[in-house]
Short mmCIF file of C-alpha atoms in Angstrom, two decimals:
data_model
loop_
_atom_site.label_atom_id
_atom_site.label_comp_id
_atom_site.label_asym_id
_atom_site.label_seq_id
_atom_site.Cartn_x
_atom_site.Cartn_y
_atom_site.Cartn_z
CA UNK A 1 -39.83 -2.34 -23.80
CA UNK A 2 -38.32 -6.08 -23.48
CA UNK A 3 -40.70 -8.21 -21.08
CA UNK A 4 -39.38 -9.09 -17.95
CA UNK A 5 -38.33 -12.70 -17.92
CA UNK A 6 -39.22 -13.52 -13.98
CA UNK A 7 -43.02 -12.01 -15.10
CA UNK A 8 -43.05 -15.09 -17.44
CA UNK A 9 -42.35 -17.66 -14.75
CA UNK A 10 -45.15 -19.24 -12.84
CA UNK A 11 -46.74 -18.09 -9.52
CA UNK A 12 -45.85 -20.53 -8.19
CA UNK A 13 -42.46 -20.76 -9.07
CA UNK A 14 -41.88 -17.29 -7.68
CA UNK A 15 -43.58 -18.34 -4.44
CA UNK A 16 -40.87 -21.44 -4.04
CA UNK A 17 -38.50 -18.42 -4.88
CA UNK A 18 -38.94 -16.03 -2.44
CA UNK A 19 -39.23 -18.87 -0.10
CA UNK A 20 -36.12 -19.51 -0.18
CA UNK A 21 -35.49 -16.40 1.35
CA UNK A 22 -36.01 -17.20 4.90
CA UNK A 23 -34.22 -19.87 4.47
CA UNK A 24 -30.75 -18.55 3.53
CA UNK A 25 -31.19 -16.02 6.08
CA UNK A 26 -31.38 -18.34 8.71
CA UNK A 27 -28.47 -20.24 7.51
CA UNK A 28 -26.45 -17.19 7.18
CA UNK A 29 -27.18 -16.08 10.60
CA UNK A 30 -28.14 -19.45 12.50
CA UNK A 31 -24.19 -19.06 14.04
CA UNK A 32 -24.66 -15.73 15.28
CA UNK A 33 -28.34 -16.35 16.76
CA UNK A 34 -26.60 -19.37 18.68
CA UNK A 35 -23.53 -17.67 19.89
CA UNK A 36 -25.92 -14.95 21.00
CA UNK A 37 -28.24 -17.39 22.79
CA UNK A 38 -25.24 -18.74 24.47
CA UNK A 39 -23.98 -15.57 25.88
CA UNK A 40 -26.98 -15.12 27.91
CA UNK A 41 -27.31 -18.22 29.19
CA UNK A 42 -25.96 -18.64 32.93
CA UNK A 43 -23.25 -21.59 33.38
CA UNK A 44 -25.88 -23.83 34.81
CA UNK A 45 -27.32 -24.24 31.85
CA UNK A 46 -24.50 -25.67 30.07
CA UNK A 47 -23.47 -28.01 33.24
CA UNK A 48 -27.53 -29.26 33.18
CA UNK A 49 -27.11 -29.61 28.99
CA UNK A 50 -29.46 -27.24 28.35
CA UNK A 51 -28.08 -25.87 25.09
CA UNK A 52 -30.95 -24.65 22.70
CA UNK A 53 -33.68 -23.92 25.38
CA UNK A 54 -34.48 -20.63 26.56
CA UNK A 55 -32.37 -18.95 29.58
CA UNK A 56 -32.94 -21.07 32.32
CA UNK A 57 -32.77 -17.71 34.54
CA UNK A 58 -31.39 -14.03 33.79
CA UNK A 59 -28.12 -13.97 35.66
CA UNK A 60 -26.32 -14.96 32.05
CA UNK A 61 -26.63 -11.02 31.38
CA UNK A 62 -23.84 -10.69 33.80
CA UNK A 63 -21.88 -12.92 31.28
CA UNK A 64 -20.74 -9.59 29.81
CA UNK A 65 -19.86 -7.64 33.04
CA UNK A 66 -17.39 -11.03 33.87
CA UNK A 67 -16.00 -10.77 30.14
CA UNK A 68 -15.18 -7.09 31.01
CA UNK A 69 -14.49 -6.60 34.53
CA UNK A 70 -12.83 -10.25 35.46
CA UNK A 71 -10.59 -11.15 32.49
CA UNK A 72 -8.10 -9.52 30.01
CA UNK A 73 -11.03 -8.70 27.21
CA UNK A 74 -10.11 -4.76 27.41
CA UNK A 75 -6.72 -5.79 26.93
CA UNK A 76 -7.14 -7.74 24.26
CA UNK A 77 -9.55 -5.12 22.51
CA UNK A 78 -6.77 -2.27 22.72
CA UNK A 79 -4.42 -4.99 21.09
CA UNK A 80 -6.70 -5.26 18.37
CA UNK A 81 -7.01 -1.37 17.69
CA UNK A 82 -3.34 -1.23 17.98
CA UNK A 83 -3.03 -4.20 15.36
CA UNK A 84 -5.50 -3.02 12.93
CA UNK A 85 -5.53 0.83 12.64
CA UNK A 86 -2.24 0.97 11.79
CA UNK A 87 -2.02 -2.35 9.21
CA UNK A 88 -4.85 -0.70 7.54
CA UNK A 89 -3.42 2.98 6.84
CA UNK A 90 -0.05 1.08 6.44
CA UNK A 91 -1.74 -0.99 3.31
CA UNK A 92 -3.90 1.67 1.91
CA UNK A 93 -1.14 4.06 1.78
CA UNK A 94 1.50 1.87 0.08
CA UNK A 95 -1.16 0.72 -2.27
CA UNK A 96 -2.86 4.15 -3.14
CA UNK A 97 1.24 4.89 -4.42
CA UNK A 98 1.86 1.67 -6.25
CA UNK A 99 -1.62 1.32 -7.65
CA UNK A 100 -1.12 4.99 -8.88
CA UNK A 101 2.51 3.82 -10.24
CA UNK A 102 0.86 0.87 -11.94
CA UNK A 103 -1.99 2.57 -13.46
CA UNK A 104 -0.43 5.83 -14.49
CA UNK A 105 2.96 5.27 -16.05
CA UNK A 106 3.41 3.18 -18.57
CA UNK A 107 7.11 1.27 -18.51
CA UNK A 108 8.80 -1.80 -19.65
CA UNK A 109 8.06 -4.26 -16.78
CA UNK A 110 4.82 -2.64 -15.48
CA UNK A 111 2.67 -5.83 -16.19
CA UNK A 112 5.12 -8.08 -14.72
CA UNK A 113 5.62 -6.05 -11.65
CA UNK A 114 1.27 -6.40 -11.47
CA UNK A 115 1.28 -9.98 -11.94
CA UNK A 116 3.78 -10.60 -9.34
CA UNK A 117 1.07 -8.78 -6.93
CA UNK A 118 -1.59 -10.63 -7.98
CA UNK A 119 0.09 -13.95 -8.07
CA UNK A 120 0.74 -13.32 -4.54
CA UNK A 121 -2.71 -13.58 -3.62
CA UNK A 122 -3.13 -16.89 -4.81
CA UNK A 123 -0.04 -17.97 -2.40
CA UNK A 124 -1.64 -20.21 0.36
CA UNK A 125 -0.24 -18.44 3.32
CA UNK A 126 -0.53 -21.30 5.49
CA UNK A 127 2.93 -22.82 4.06
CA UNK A 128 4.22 -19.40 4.81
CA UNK A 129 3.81 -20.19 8.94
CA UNK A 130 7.04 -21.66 9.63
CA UNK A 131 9.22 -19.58 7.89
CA UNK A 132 7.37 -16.57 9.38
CA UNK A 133 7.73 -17.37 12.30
CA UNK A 134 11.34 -18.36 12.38
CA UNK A 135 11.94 -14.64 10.64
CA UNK A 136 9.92 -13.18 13.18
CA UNK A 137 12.31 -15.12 16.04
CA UNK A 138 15.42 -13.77 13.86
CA UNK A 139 14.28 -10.21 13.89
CA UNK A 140 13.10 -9.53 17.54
CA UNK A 141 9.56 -9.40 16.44
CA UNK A 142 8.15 -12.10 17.91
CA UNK A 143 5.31 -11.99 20.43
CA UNK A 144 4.94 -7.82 19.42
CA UNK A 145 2.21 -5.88 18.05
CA UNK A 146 4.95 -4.61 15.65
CA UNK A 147 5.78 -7.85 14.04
CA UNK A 148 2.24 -8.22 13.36
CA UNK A 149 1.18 -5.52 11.88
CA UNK A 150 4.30 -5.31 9.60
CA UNK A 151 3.25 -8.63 8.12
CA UNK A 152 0.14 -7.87 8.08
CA UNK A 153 0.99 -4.70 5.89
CA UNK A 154 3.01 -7.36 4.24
CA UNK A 155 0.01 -9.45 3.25
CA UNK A 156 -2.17 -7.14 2.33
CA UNK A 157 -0.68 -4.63 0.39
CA UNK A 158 -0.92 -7.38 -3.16
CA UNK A 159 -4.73 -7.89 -2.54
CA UNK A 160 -4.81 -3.58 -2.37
CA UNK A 161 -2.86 -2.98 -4.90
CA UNK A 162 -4.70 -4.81 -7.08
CA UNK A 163 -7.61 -2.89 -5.83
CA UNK A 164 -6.49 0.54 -6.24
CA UNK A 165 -4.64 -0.10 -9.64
CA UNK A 166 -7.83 -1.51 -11.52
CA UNK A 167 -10.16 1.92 -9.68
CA UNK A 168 -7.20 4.25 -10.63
CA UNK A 169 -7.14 2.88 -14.15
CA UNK A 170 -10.51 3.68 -14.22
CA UNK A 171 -10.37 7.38 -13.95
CA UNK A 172 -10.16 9.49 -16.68
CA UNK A 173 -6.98 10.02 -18.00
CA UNK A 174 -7.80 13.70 -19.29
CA UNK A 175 -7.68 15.55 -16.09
CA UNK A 176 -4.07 14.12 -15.43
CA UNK A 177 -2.74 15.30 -18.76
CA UNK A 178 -4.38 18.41 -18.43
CA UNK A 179 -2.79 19.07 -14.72
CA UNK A 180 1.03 18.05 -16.78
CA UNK A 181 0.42 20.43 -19.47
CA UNK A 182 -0.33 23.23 -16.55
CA UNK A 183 3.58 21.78 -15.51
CA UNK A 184 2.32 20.38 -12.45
CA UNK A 185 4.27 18.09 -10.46
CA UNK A 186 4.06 14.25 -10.61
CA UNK A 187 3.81 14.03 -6.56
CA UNK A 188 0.97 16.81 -6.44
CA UNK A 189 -0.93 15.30 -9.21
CA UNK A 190 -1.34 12.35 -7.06
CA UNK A 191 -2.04 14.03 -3.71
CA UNK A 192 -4.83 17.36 -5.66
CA UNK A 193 -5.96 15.33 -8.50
CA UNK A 194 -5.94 11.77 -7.91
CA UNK A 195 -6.43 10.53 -4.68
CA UNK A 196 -8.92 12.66 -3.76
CA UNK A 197 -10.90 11.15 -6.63
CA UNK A 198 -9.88 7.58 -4.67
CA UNK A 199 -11.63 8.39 -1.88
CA UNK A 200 -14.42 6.06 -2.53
CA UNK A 201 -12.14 3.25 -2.83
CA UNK A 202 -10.21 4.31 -0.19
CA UNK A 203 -13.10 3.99 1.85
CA UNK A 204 -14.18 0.55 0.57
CA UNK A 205 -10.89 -1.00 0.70
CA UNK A 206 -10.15 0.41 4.76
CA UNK A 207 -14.07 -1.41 5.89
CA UNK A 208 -12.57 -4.56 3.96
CA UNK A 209 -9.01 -4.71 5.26
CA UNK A 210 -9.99 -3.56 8.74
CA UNK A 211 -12.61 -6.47 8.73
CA UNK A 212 -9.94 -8.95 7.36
CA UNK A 213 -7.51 -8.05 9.96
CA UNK A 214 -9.99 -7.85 12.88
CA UNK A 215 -11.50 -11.16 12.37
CA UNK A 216 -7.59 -12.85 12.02
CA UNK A 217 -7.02 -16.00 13.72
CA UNK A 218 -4.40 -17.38 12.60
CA UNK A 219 -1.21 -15.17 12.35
CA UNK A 220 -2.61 -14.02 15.82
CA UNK A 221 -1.89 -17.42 17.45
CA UNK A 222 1.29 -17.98 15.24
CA UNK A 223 2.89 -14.90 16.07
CA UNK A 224 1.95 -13.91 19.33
CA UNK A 225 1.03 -15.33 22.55
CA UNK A 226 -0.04 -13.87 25.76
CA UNK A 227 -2.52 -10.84 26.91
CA UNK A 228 0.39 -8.51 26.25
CA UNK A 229 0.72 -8.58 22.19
CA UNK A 230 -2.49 -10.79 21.30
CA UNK A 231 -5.93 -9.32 19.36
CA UNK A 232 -9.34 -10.22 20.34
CA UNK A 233 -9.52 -12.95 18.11
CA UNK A 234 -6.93 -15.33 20.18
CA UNK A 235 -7.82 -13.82 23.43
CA UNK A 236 -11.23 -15.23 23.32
CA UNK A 237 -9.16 -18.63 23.63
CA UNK A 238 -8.46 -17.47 27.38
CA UNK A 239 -11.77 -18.76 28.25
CA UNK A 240 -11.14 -22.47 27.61
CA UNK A 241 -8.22 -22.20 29.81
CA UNK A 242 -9.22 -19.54 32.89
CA UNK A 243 -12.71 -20.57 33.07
CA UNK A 244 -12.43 -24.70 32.01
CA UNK A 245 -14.29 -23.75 28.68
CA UNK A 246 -17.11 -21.40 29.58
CA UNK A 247 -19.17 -21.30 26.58
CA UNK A 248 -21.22 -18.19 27.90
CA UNK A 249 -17.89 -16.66 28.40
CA UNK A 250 -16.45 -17.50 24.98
CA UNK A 251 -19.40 -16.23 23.27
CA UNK A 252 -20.25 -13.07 24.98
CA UNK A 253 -16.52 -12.24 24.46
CA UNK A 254 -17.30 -13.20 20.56
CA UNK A 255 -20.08 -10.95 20.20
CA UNK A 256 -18.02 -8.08 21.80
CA UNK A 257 -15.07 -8.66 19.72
CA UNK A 258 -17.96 -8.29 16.56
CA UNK A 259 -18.88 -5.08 17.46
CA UNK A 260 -16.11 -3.06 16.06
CA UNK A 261 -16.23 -4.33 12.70
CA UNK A 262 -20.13 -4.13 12.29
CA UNK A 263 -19.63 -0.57 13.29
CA UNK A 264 -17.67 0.14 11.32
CA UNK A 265 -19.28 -1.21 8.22
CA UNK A 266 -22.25 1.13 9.23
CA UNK A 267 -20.87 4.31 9.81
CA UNK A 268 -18.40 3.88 6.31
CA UNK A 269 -21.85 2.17 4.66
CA UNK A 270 -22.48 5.10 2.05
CA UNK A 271 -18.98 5.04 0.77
CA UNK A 272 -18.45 1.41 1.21
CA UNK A 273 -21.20 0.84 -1.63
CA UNK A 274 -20.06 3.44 -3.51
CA UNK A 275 -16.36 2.78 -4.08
CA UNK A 276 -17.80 -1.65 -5.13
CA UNK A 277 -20.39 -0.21 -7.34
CA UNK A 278 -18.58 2.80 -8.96
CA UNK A 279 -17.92 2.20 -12.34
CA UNK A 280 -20.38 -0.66 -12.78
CA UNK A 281 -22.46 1.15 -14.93
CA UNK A 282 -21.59 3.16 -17.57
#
């Protein structure tokens, strides 16, 4: 048995350590704990500067019944569904095919076809908002959920198949050779053989992808405007404008709009740590 090196380090070293601890944690969360402290506080607080104290009274739990019941948060919640559940099957679907293209057959410019979705990542995709937007304008897709989620799909589908490529490449190659010696199909091989061994992946990459596209900001404001066509994320901008910048507003609305993808992450937890860990250890 090999010692274990943090037995060798001093108490008190590992006392500094796991001090630490609390530390990070609070940095990590010290945004959420404030946006939740501000969506209980009631607007007086605010006007009187009363930022960190404690509620000044109780009313700010009806923060959350204005955020629902006076403004266009359900709106903007269905826009998000609408936005995300279909950019995320969209992206998984084309990338469980090309990953499966990438990692299974073996032709000339198969490597250069990868790079060319990996380099695509590294693209900063802020350069890419004017001419988006004009193509949008040129296309009729401006200001629609359908614009958005078709660039969305757009965006996505390099970081994905990148993903699924390096997972199917992973699995072992026997069972596919065995299902073409039993003369097989190529189509069924991927839909009985392979993706049901993707699943875990599959389930990984959908909690990512849904959280990536939940949380977007900025393609939401570029390419879309109004309660009609925008997600969550830009709809908590209402606020500033119907309610001269009601921070008890803004942040209940925030802490709705986190909901979802916390949720999410919970009821998909088993698989979501299984499809990042599988095939770490051999």
């Amino acid at each position: 048995m090999f010692p274990n090196p943090i037995e060798k380090q001093p108490r008190a070293a590992q006392i500094s350590y796991q001090a630490m601890l609390p530390v990070a944690l609070l940095l990590w969360l010290g945004p959420l704990l404030a946006v939740a402290l501000f969506s209980i506080k009631p607007e007086a607080d605010f006007t009187n500067a009363n930022y960190w104290g404690l509620p000044s009274s109780f009313e700010g739990a009806r923060n959350y019944g204005q955020v629902f019941f006076n403004s266009d948060m359900p709106r903007y919640l269905l826009n998000s569904f609408l936005i995300t559940v279909p950019t995320v099957i969209g992206a998984v679907a084309l990338s469980c095919m090309t990953g499966f293209a990438l990692g299974i057959y073996k032709f000339k410019s198969n490597l250069w076809i990868f790079f060319m979705f990996v380099a695509g990542n590294f693209v900063p995709f802020q350069i890419l908002m004017v001419p988006v937007r004009d193509l949008t304008l040129d296309l009729g897709l401006y200001n629609t959920k359908t614009g958005l989620v078709l660039f969305h799909i757009a965006f996505q589908t390099g970081f994905c198949t990148l993903f699924m490529r390096n997972f199917i490449r992973a699995l072992p190659f026997e069972l596919i050779e065995a299902a073409r010696v039993e003369g097989i199909s190529e189509w069924r091989i991927f839909w009985y053989v392979v993706l049901p061994l993707m699943k875990p992946a599959i389930a990984a990459l959908s909690v990512l992808i849904f959280t990536f596209i939940w949380n977007d900001y900025f393609w939401a404001v570029v390419l879309t405007q109004g309660a009609e066509s925008q997600p969550v994320t830009a709809g908590i901008t209402s606020f500033n404008a119907q309610f001269r910048a009601a921070y008890h507003l803004m942040s209940a609305g925030s802490i709705v709009a986190a909901l979802p993808p916390v949720a999410m992450f919970f009821l998909m937890q088993k698989h979501f740590i299984a499809g990042l860990t599988l095939g770490a250890v051999k």
